[in-house]
Amino acid sequence: MFEAYWRANGDSCTTVILGWEQMSYFASRKHFLWFVEQELENEIRQLHSLVGNAVTDGRFIVVGTGSTQLFQAALYAVSPRDGAQPASVVSAVPYYSSYPVLTDYLKSGIHKWAGDAANFHLADSSSSSSYIELVTSPNNPDGSMKHAVVQGSGPVIYDLAYYWPHYTPITAAAEHDMMLFTVSKCTGHAGSRIGWAIVKDAQVAQNMAKFIELNTIGVSHDSQLRAAQILKSISGRLFHFGYSEMSRRWDLLQQAVKVSDRFSLPEFSPAFCAFFGQVTSPHPAFAWLKCNRDSDCKEVLKLGGVLSRSGVQFGVGPDYVRISMLDREGNFETFIARLSDMAAASLASTAASYQEQML
């Protein structure tokens, strides 16, 4: 979706790296975050100051190869090393579909996936430190604002990838102990594979850095410098473009869904956005669509020519699906047209059935 914006404004973030530059593993030898480019760290802090969505003062910026690596590094950093059992990793449903897979991917002995945070009880574990809660806010897939639900003192990892003003009102600067962000959801540059964590505790930041060192021996300096140029070029125009585009797309989606009662969407409440200085409405990056008449929504949409991800992957039933709202314009228009056709066909079928009953 952001491609149109950068085609018009991309000259400001052109990055030139000469053949002899950035050849070392190291960006700095003065700190345990030896692989983090200072220029990128500076731009990250300035961006959050501009938007007002997260506190960075007095905190460490840990850069990773996308938020996926940072998520794994965060689990490694806060998992207890001396527990008799691996820490239970939980997240309230519907949770991000990759959490279970990423948590258990390496079959680690220090943490394991344990499902829905709402069903997790501290009595199930030996101590209050034997769990890790994951909170995505705004949530992927349903766009709702989330908070920790386990009543305990275990570590909480906040994934705030979508806490930007084009997706949701910025109501306050988040100041959690650990917060994950990514370039891809802010600017659209998913291919650069750059994310960052804002971390309060020095030891946790150091543990994350150690994971990244063992995993990939740091983070690409080329990608970091490009990301720094991209963030440096950001002004209010990007977020105004994003908000306007997301608002238009959500209006079209809601119009298509309202044709009949075959599909439904979550409802969101407007709130005052400190960045825009006015009340704005949430426009999530994904449509969390429910099929009200069909038990397998993914298959129904597939028959209509729409690809989606089943709600089963997010810890709920197959009557829900997640659909991206961030595709290129042509693909988005095709999606709306096909969804409208399915909704209209359902309305026509209902009308025909009603007429038959009257006869």
XYZ file of C-alpha atoms in Angstrom, residues 28 40 51 65 100 103 118 136 144 189 227 232 234 242-243 250-251 273 314 319:
20
model
C 30.807 0.120 17.551
C 19.624 4.223 13.111
C 4.793 10.365 16.921
C 16.450 -8.693 11.644
C 3.071 -20.866 18.646
C 8.012 -20.282 20.329
C -7.000 -16.157 29.581
C 0.047 -7.466 20.599
C -8.299 -4.464 19.203
C 9.592 -1.523 3.829
C 16.309 2.051 7.413
C 14.984 10.267 8.634
C 9.520 10.499 7.566
C -1.485 6.199 5.561
C -4.483 7.327 7.580
C -12.024 0.424 5.410
C -14.987 2.434 4.113
C -5.178 10.886 18.691
C -5.137 -17.617 15.665
C -15.704 -19.206 10.982
